[in-house]
Amino acid sequence: MTKIGNKITELRKQKGWSQSELANQIKASREAIGKYERNEALPSVETAKNIADIFDVSLDYLVSDTLKPSFDKRMIERLQDFELLSEVDKSHLFALLDAFLRDAKTKRAYS
């Protein structure tokens, strides 16, 4: 089970930030960041949202057991835009996506 503190640590290190730098970015104390990363405390929903925003991941990823962010913010924005399309346009996009995914799976199978 991946804990939120482990994800915060991983994301912070990927950015090359210190705990103090992350704290400054989200307007929190370095001590609070340390407690989150050691899983001694949980951030409030607002703080968790700020952390997710600063690392460009979804809040769902940050608090879930998922090891990789399956839907980053760009993907979520695209899905939201997709919902605004007409049913005909959605159908066309699904056909295109299905064909692309089929081809990608075929390539992997024969590689």
Coordinates of C-alpha atoms in Angstrom, one line a residue:
M1 CA 0.0 0.0 0.0
T2 CA 1.5 3.3 -1.1
K3 CA 1.1 6.1 1.3
I4 CA 0.6 9.7 0.5
G5 CA 3.8 10.7 2.2
N6 CA 5.8 8.3 0.0
K7 CA 4.2 9.9 -3.1
I8 CA 4.9 13.4 -1.9
T9 CA 8.6 12.4 -1.3
E10 CA 8.9 10.8 -4.7
L11 CA 7.3 13.7 -6.6
R12 CA 9.4 16.3 -4.7
K13 CA 12.6 14.4 -5.5
Q14 CA 11.6 14.2 -9.1
K15 CA 11.4 18.0 -9.2
G16 CA 14.8 18.2 -7.3
W17 CA 13.2 20.3 -4.6
S18 CA 14.0 20.3 -0.9
Q19 CA 11.2 20.1 1.7
S20 CA 11.6 23.8 2.3
E21 CA 11.2 24.5 -1.4
L22 CA 8.0 22.5 -1.6
A23 CA 6.7 24.1 1.6
N24 CA 7.3 27.6 0.0
Q25 CA 5.4 26.5 -3.1
I26 CA 2.3 25.4 -1.2
K27 CA 2.6 28.0 1.6
A28 CA 3.2 25.4 4.4
S29 CA 6.0 24.8 6.9
R30 CA 8.9 22.6 6.2
E31 CA 8.0 20.7 9.4
A32 CA 4.6 19.9 8.0
I33 CA 6.1 18.6 4.8
G34 CA 8.4 16.4 6.8
K35 CA 5.5 15.0 8.8
Y36 CA 3.5 14.3 5.6
E37 CA 6.5 12.6 4.0
R38 CA 7.1 10.4 7.1
N39 CA 3.4 9.6 7.1
E40 CA 3.1 11.0 10.6
A41 CA 0.3 13.4 9.5
L42 CA -2.1 13.7 6.6
P43 CA -2.4 17.0 4.8
S44 CA -5.8 18.7 4.8
V45 CA -7.9 18.3 1.6
E46 CA -6.9 21.8 0.6
T47 CA -3.2 21.2 1.2
A48 CA -3.3 17.9 -0.7
K49 CA -5.0 19.7 -3.6
N50 CA -2.2 22.3 -3.6
I51 CA 0.4 19.6 -3.5
A52 CA -1.3 17.7 -6.4
D53 CA -1.5 21.0 -8.4
I54 CA 2.1 21.9 -7.9
F55 CA 3.2 18.5 -9.1
D56 CA 0.6 18.4 -11.9
V57 CA -1.0 15.2 -10.8
S58 CA -4.6 14.5 -9.8
L59 CA -5.7 14.5 -6.2
D60 CA -6.9 11.0 -6.9
Y61 CA -3.4 9.8 -7.8
L62 CA -2.0 11.5 -4.7
V63 CA -4.3 9.7 -2.3
S64 CA -4.8 6.4 -4.1
D65 CA -2.8 3.2 -4.0
T66 CA -1.9 3.6 -7.7
L67 CA 1.9 3.5 -8.3
K68 CA 1.8 5.7 -11.4
P69 CA -0.4 8.6 -12.2
S70 CA -2.7 7.1 -14.8
F71 CA -4.4 10.4 -15.5
D72 CA -2.3 13.5 -15.2
K73 CA -3.9 16.9 -15.4
R74 CA -3.6 17.1 -19.2
M75 CA -5.4 13.8 -19.6
I76 CA -8.2 14.9 -17.2
E77 CA -8.6 18.2 -19.2
R78 CA -8.8 16.3 -22.4
L79 CA -11.4 14.0 -20.9
Q80 CA -13.4 17.0 -19.8
D81 CA -13.2 18.5 -23.3
F82 CA -14.2 15.1 -24.7
E83 CA -17.4 15.2 -22.7
L84 CA -18.4 18.5 -24.5
L85 CA -18.3 16.8 -27.9
S86 CA -21.4 15.7 -29.8
E87 CA -22.1 11.9 -29.8
V88 CA -21.1 11.8 -33.5
D89 CA -17.7 13.4 -32.8
K90 CA -17.2 11.1 -29.8
S91 CA -17.9 8.1 -32.0
H92 CA -15.3 9.3 -34.5
L93 CA -12.7 9.8 -31.8
F94 CA -13.4 6.4 -30.3
A95 CA -13.0 4.7 -33.7
L96 CA -9.7 6.5 -34.2
L97 CA -8.5 5.7 -30.7
D98 CA -9.5 2.0 -31.0
A99 CA -7.6 1.7 -34.3
F100 CA -4.5 3.3 -32.8
L101 CA -4.6 1.1 -29.6
R102 CA -5.2 -2.0 -31.7
D103 CA -2.1 -1.2 -33.8
A104 CA 0.0 -0.5 -30.7
K105 CA -1.0 -3.8 -29.1
T106 CA -0.2 -5.7 -32.3
K107 CA 3.2 -4.1 -32.5
R108 CA 3.9 -5.1 -28.9
A109 CA 2.7 -8.6 -29.5
Y110 CA 5.1 -9.1 -32.4
S111 CA 8.1 -7.2 -31.0

